[in-house]
PDB file of C-alpha atoms in Angstrom:
ATOM      1  CA  MET J   1       0.000   0.000   0.000  1.00 56.00           C
ATOM      2  CA  THR J   2       1.306   3.424  -0.933  1.00 58.00           C
ATOM      3  CA  ASP J   3       1.397   6.161   1.692  1.00 75.00           C
ATOM      4  CA  PRO J   4       0.288   9.239  -0.293  1.00 82.00           C
ATOM      5  CA  ALA J   5       1.651  11.596   2.385  1.00 91.00           C
ATOM      6  CA  ALA J   6       5.146  10.061   2.214  1.00 93.00           C
ATOM      7  CA  LEU J   7       5.208  10.228  -1.579  1.00 95.00           C
ATOM      8  CA  ALA J   8       3.931  13.828  -1.528  1.00 95.00           C
ATOM      9  CA  ALA J   9       6.645  14.748   0.995  1.00 95.00           C
ATOM     10  CA  LEU J  10       9.320  13.159  -1.185  1.00 96.00           C
ATOM     11  CA  LEU J  11       8.022  14.920  -4.299  1.00 96.00           C
ATOM     12  CA  ARG J  12       8.209  18.274  -2.470  1.00 95.00           C
ATOM     13  CA  LEU J  13      11.660  17.596  -1.036  1.00 95.00           C
ATOM     14  CA  CYS J  14      13.174  16.223  -4.241  1.00 95.00           C
ATOM     15  CA  PRO J  15      11.249  17.241  -7.351  1.00 96.00           C
ATOM     16  CA  PRO J  16      10.902  14.552 -10.021  1.00 96.00           C
ATOM     17  CA  PRO J  17      11.901  15.114 -13.647  1.00 95.00           C
ATOM     18  CA  ALA J  18       9.611  17.512 -15.473  1.00 92.00           C
ATOM     19  CA  ASP J  19       9.173  14.877 -18.165  1.00 88.00           C
ATOM     20  CA  PRO J  20       9.435  11.428 -16.534  1.00 82.00           C
ATOM     21  CA  PRO J  21       9.490   8.356 -18.773  1.00 85.00           C
ATOM     22  CA  PRO J  22       6.209   6.560 -19.436  1.00 89.00           C
ATOM     23  CA  ALA J  23       5.061   4.198 -16.693  1.00 92.00           C
ATOM     24  CA  PRO J  24       6.474   0.700 -17.115  1.00 96.00           C
ATOM     25  CA  ASP J  25       4.293  -2.170 -18.240  1.00 97.00           C
ATOM     26  CA  TRP J  26       3.890  -3.464 -14.693  1.00 98.00           C
ATOM     27  CA  ALA J  27       2.080  -6.637 -15.730  1.00 98.00           C
ATOM     28  CA  ALA J  28       4.952  -7.597 -18.049  1.00 97.00           C
ATOM     29  CA  ALA J  29       7.568  -6.702 -15.423  1.00 97.00           C
ATOM     30  CA  GLU J  30       5.835  -8.742 -12.739  1.00 97.00           C
ATOM     31  CA  LYS J  31       5.389 -11.681 -15.096  1.00 97.00           C
ATOM     32  CA  ARG J  32       9.108 -11.623 -15.896  1.00 97.00           C
ATOM     33  CA  LEU J  33       9.991 -11.427 -12.187  1.00 96.00           C
ATOM     34  CA  GLY J  34       7.499 -14.133 -11.285  1.00 95.00           C
ATOM     35  CA  THR J  35       5.973 -11.974  -8.550  1.00 97.00           C
ATOM     36  CA  GLY J  36       4.058  -8.781  -7.955  1.00 97.00           C
ATOM     37  CA  LEU J  37       5.844  -5.603  -6.886  1.00 98.00           C
ATOM     38  CA  PRO J  38       5.097  -3.200  -4.022  1.00 97.00           C
ATOM     39  CA  GLU J  39       2.663  -0.419  -4.920  1.00 97.00           C
ATOM     40  CA  ASP J  40       4.836   2.321  -3.433  1.00 96.00           C
ATOM     41  CA  TYR J  41       7.768   1.230  -5.616  1.00 97.00           C
ATOM     42  CA  LYS J  42       5.521   1.465  -8.671  1.00 97.00           C
ATOM     43  CA  ARG J  43       4.436   5.014  -7.729  1.00 96.00           C
ATOM     44  CA  LEU J  44       8.079   5.964  -7.078  1.00 97.00           C
ATOM     45  CA  VAL J  45       9.191   4.717 -10.514  1.00 97.00           C
ATOM     46  CA  GLU J  46       6.189   6.332 -12.215  1.00 96.00           C
ATOM     47  CA  ALA J  47       7.079   9.687 -10.643  1.00 96.00           C
ATOM     48  CA  TYR J  48      10.858   9.585 -11.173  1.00 97.00           C
ATOM     49  CA  GLY J  49      11.835   6.824 -13.585  1.00 96.00           C
ATOM     50  CA  ASP J  50      15.256   5.263 -13.114  1.00 97.00           C
ATOM     51  CA  GLY J  51      18.058   7.428 -11.839  1.00 96.00           C
ATOM     52  CA  LEU J  52      19.937   8.887  -8.924  1.00 96.00           C
ATOM     53  CA  PHE J  53      18.701  10.648  -5.782  1.00 95.00           C
ATOM     54  CA  ASP J  54      21.232  13.141  -4.395  1.00 90.00           C
ATOM     55  CA  GLU J  55      24.231  11.344  -5.916  1.00 88.00           C
ATOM     56  CA  THR J  56      23.482   8.513  -3.490  1.00 88.00           C
ATOM     57  CA  ILE J  57      20.528   6.198  -4.222  1.00 93.00           C
ATOM     58  CA  TRP J  58      20.154   4.678  -7.687  1.00 96.00           C
ATOM     59  CA  LEU J  59      16.516   3.737  -8.296  1.00 98.00           C
ATOM     60  CA  LEU J  60      16.081   0.713 -10.568  1.00 98.00           C
ATOM     61  CA  SER J  61      13.235   0.408 -13.076  1.00 98.00           C
ATOM     62  CA  PRO J  62      12.069  -2.638 -15.052  1.00 97.00           C
ATOM     63  CA  GLU J  63      12.171  -0.765 -18.356  1.00 95.00           C
ATOM     64  CA  ALA J  64      15.399   1.214 -17.911  1.00 95.00           C
ATOM     65  CA  THR J  65      17.495   1.115 -21.061  1.00 93.00           C
ATOM     66  CA  ALA J  66      20.819   1.136 -19.212  1.00 95.00           C
ATOM     67  CA  ASP J  67      21.799  -2.143 -17.518  1.00 95.00           C
ATOM     68  CA  LEU J  68      23.078  -0.085 -14.573  1.00 94.00           C
ATOM     69  CA  SER J  69      19.551   0.940 -13.582  1.00 96.00           C
ATOM     70  CA  ASN J  70      17.486  -1.896 -15.072  1.00 97.00           C
ATOM     71  CA  LEU J  71      15.673  -3.926 -12.410  1.00 98.00           C
ATOM     72  CA  HIS J  72      15.820  -7.173 -14.402  1.00 97.00           C
ATOM     73  CA  GLU J  73      19.495  -6.851 -15.337  1.00 97.00           C
ATOM     74  CA  GLN J  74      20.491  -6.007 -11.782  1.00 97.00           C
ATOM     75  CA  ARG J  75      18.442  -8.898 -10.427  1.00 97.00           C
ATOM     76  CA  THR J  76      20.225 -11.351 -12.722  1.00 96.00           C
ATOM     77  CA  GLU J  77      23.614  -9.910 -11.804  1.00 95.00           C
ATOM     78  CA  ARG J  78      22.924  -9.782  -8.055  1.00 94.00           C
ATOM     79  CA  ASP J  79      21.494 -13.320  -8.027  1.00 93.00           C
ATOM     80  CA  GLY J  80      24.780 -14.567  -9.482  1.00 93.00           C
ATOM     81  CA  VAL J  81      26.943 -12.509  -7.131  1.00 90.00           C
ATOM     82  CA  LEU J  82      25.026 -13.566  -4.020  1.00 90.00           C
ATOM     83  CA  GLU J  83      24.924 -17.223  -5.038  1.00 89.00           C
ATOM     84  CA  SER J  84      28.712 -17.181  -5.469  1.00 88.00           C
ATOM     85  CA  LEU J  85      29.170 -15.602  -2.042  1.00 83.00           C
ATOM     86  CA  TRP J  86      26.864 -18.095  -0.372  1.00 81.00           C
ATOM     87  CA  LEU J  87      28.655 -21.001  -2.052  1.00 81.00           C
ATOM     88  CA  MET J  88      31.855 -19.665  -0.447  1.00 81.00           C
ATOM     89  CA  ASP J  89      30.176 -19.935   2.975  1.00 73.00           C
ATOM     90  CA  GLU J  90      29.222 -16.300   3.489  1.00 75.00           C
ATOM     91  CA  GLU J  91      26.218 -16.310   5.804  1.00 80.00           C
ATOM     92  CA  LYS J  92      22.776 -15.574   4.421  1.00 84.00           C
ATOM     93  CA  PRO J  93      20.623 -13.105   6.320  1.00 83.00           C
ATOM     94  CA  ASP J  94      18.118 -14.781   8.643  1.00 83.00           C
ATOM     95  CA  GLY J  95      15.105 -14.138   6.414  1.00 85.00           C
ATOM     96  CA  LEU J  96      16.714 -16.007   3.534  1.00 85.00           C
ATOM     97  CA  LEU J  97      17.009 -19.181   5.582  1.00 88.00           C
ATOM     98  CA  GLU J  98      13.257 -19.677   5.157  1.00 91.00           C
ATOM     99  CA  GLU J  99      12.392 -22.191   2.415  1.00 92.00           C
ATOM    100  CA  GLY J 100      11.448 -20.350  -0.794  1.00 94.00           C
ATOM    101  CA  ALA J 101      12.634 -16.901   0.360  1.00 95.00           C
ATOM    102  CA  TYR J 102      14.755 -14.783  -1.981  1.00 95.00           C
ATOM    103  CA  VAL J 103      15.740 -11.171  -2.623  1.00 96.00           C
ATOM    104  CA  ILE J 104      15.082  -8.729  -5.447  1.00 97.00           C
ATOM    105  CA  PRO J 105      17.194  -5.552  -5.738  1.00 98.00           C
ATOM    106  CA  TRP J 106      15.305  -2.275  -6.165  1.00 98.00           C
ATOM    107  CA  ALA J 107      18.082   0.273  -5.606  1.00 97.00           C
ATOM    108  CA  PHE J 108      21.772   0.606  -4.810  1.00 94.00           C
ATOM    109  CA  GLU J 109      24.097   3.090  -3.168  1.00 90.00           C
ATOM    110  CA  GLU J 110      26.356   5.034  -5.521  1.00 86.00           C
ATOM    111  CA  GLY J 111      30.008   4.069  -5.315  1.00 81.00           C
ATOM    112  CA  SER J 112      29.789   1.635  -2.408  1.00 81.00           C
ATOM    113  CA  GLY J 113      28.603  -1.657  -3.889  1.00 83.00           C
ATOM    114  CA  ALA J 114      25.744  -1.634  -1.361  1.00 88.00           C
ATOM    115  CA  PHE J 115      22.295  -2.741  -2.518  1.00 94.00           C
ATOM    116  CA  LEU J 116      18.754  -2.346  -1.270  1.00 95.00           C
ATOM    117  CA  TYR J 117      16.626  -5.459  -1.686  1.00 96.00           C
ATOM    118  CA  TRP J 118      13.169  -6.684  -0.912  1.00 97.00           C
ATOM    119  CA  LEU J 119      13.036  -9.873   1.114  1.00 96.00           C
ATOM    120  CA  VAL J 120      10.443 -11.950  -0.735  1.00 96.00           C
ATOM    121  CA  ARG J 121       8.841 -14.626   1.434  1.00 95.00           C
ATOM    122  CA  PRO J 122       6.412 -17.299   0.224  1.00 94.00           C
ATOM    123  CA  GLY J 123       2.797 -16.220   0.549  1.00 94.00           C
ATOM    124  CA  GLN J 124       3.652 -12.678   1.655  1.00 95.00           C
ATOM    125  CA  HIS J 125       2.072  -9.755  -0.223  1.00 97.00           C
ATOM    126  CA  PRO J 126       4.663  -7.445  -1.878  1.00 97.00           C
ATOM    127  CA  ASP J 127       3.465  -4.461   0.171  1.00 96.00           C
ATOM    128  CA  ALA J 128       4.520  -6.364   3.319  1.00 95.00           C
ATOM    129  CA  TRP J 129       8.048  -7.185   2.165  1.00 96.00           C
ATOM    130  CA  THR J 130      10.931  -6.158   4.394  1.00 93.00           C
ATOM    131  CA  LEU J 131      13.687  -4.006   2.916  1.00 94.00           C
ATOM    132  CA  LEU J 132      17.205  -5.349   3.321  1.00 93.00           C
ATOM    133  CA  PHE J 133      20.315  -3.226   3.006  1.00 92.00           C
ATOM    134  CA  ASN J 134      23.453  -5.209   2.131  1.00 90.00           C
ATOM    135  CA  GLU J 135      26.754  -3.393   2.498  1.00 84.00           C
ATOM    136  CA  GLY J 136      27.911  -4.958  -0.766  1.00 76.00           C
ATOM    137  CA  ARG J 137      31.566  -5.398   0.036  1.00 72.00           C
ATOM    138  CA  GLY J 138      30.949  -7.427   3.139  1.00 72.00           C
ATOM    139  CA  PRO J 139      28.566  -9.848   4.793  1.00 79.00           C
ATOM    140  CA  LEU J 140      26.435  -7.365   6.746  1.00 84.00           C
ATOM    141  CA  TRP J 141      22.695  -7.161   6.110  1.00 89.00           C
ATOM    142  CA  GLU J 142      20.374  -4.663   7.772  1.00 90.00           C
ATOM    143  CA  PRO J 143      16.558  -5.123   7.761  1.00 91.00           C
ATOM    144  CA  HIS J 144      14.159  -2.186   7.527  1.00 91.00           C
ATOM    145  CA  ALA J 145      10.445  -2.687   8.141  1.00 91.00           C
ATOM    146  CA  MET J 146       9.412   0.159   5.862  1.00 92.00           C
ATOM    147  CA  ARG J 147       8.414   0.859   2.281  1.00 94.00           C
ATOM    148  CA  CYS J 148      10.707   2.112  -0.485  1.00 95.00           C
ATOM    149  CA  VAL J 149       9.326   5.657  -0.496  1.00 96.00           C
ATOM    150  CA  ASP J 150       9.664   5.882   3.290  1.00 94.00           C
ATOM    151  CA  PHE J 151      13.265   4.657   3.138  1.00 93.00           C
ATOM    152  CA  VAL J 152      14.304   7.079   0.383  1.00 94.00           C
ATOM    153  CA  LEU J 153      12.633   9.944   2.232  1.00 93.00           C
ATOM    154  CA  ALA J 154      14.361   8.964   5.498  1.00 90.00           C
ATOM    155  CA  VAL J 155      17.767   8.821   3.799  1.00 88.00           C
ATOM    156  CA  LEU J 156      17.296  12.192   2.100  1.00 89.00           C
ATOM    157  CA  THR J 157      16.159  13.847   5.338  1.00 87.00           C
ATOM    158  CA  GLY J 158      18.853  12.205   7.464  1.00 84.00           C
ATOM    159  CA  THR J 159      16.355  10.337   9.638  1.00 83.00           C
ATOM    160  CA  ALA J 160      17.098   6.795   8.425  1.00 82.00           C
ATOM    161  CA  GLU J 161      17.973   4.482  11.276  1.00 81.00           C
ATOM    162  CA  THR J 162      20.870   2.655   9.697  1.00 79.00           C
ATOM    163  CA  ALA J 163      24.379   1.761  10.727  1.00 72.00           C
ATOM    164  CA  TYR J 164      25.629   1.536   7.151  1.00 70.00           C
ATOM    165  CA  PHE J 165      23.829   4.003   4.888  1.00 66.00           C
ATOM    166  CA  GLY J 166      25.403   7.287   5.871  1.00 61.00           C
ATOM    167  CA  ARG J 167      27.226   8.811   2.900  1.00 57.00           C
ATOM    168  CA  LEU J 168      24.544  11.335   2.038  1.00 51.00           C
ATOM    169  CA  CYS J 169      24.151  13.133   5.346  1.00 56.00           C
ATOM    170  CA  GLU J 170      27.677  12.565   6.653  1.00 60.00           C
ATOM    171  CA  ILE J 171      29.637  13.507   3.535  1.00 58.00           C
ATOM    172  CA  LEU J 172      27.485  15.272   0.936  1.00 58.00           C
ATOM    173  CA  LYS J 173      25.190  17.197   3.323  1.00 68.00           C
ATOM    174  CA  PRO J 174      22.925  18.538   0.568  1.00 70.00           C
ATOM    175  CA  THR J 175      20.854  21.628   1.219  1.00 78.00           C
ATOM    176  CA  VAL J 176      18.844  21.153  -1.979  1.00 87.00           C
ATOM    177  CA  HIS J 177      17.793  17.676  -3.034  1.00 91.00           C
ATOM    178  CA  ARG J 178      17.769  16.569  -6.629  1.00 93.00           C
ATOM    179  CA  PHE J 179      17.024  13.595  -8.795  1.00 96.00           C
ATOM    180  CA  GLU J 180      18.911  12.950 -12.025  1.00 95.00           C
ATOM    181  CA  THR J 181      17.689  10.437 -14.574  1.00 95.00           C
ATOM    182  CA  THR J 182      20.100   7.734 -15.637  1.00 95.00           C
ATOM    183  CA  ALA J 183      20.354   9.414 -19.036  1.00 93.00           C
ATOM    184  CA  GLN J 184      21.397  12.695 -17.366  1.00 92.00           C
ATOM    185  CA  VAL J 185      24.051  10.944 -15.257  1.00 93.00           C
ATOM    186  CA  ILE J 186      25.634   8.686 -17.874  1.00 91.00           C
ATOM    187  CA  GLY J 187      24.914  10.834 -20.906  1.00 77.00           C
TER     188      GLY J 187
END
């Protein structure tokens, strides 16, 4: 379920592109993924498209033309990376020990290798999925019981309760927030 107030607050804080790309074909994207997607993620992608919040959070989209920000391409890549790590005895996060559970990436942190995932559990509605932050260059996973829009808003406002996701407020300290499409960032 989308929280209209959270999305409205994010849109005010960090204006979306004046001409966002057309909304993805959600039915086709979900069919390809083999699962539904959270409603707030859909509204986020419809408002912004794929791209970068405050030089920090890359938002993935199922129809992005660049592999860097394409949900399907990143899922394939991350599945392979994580499987390799787990074969080398890196510990899985607790939620992934459940039979049939898996992760889907929806965003990543610029320059760190860290990814934001949904923890997909059998029989659980997408709007109830837990967010997982993985530091990327290490075994640490951090769960967040919140929606995508809420997490992005918390990171941009410096209110995210996270031990690992601190680059934005600690280093960049933006006074004006901005979103750049993938095309604007990579040319």
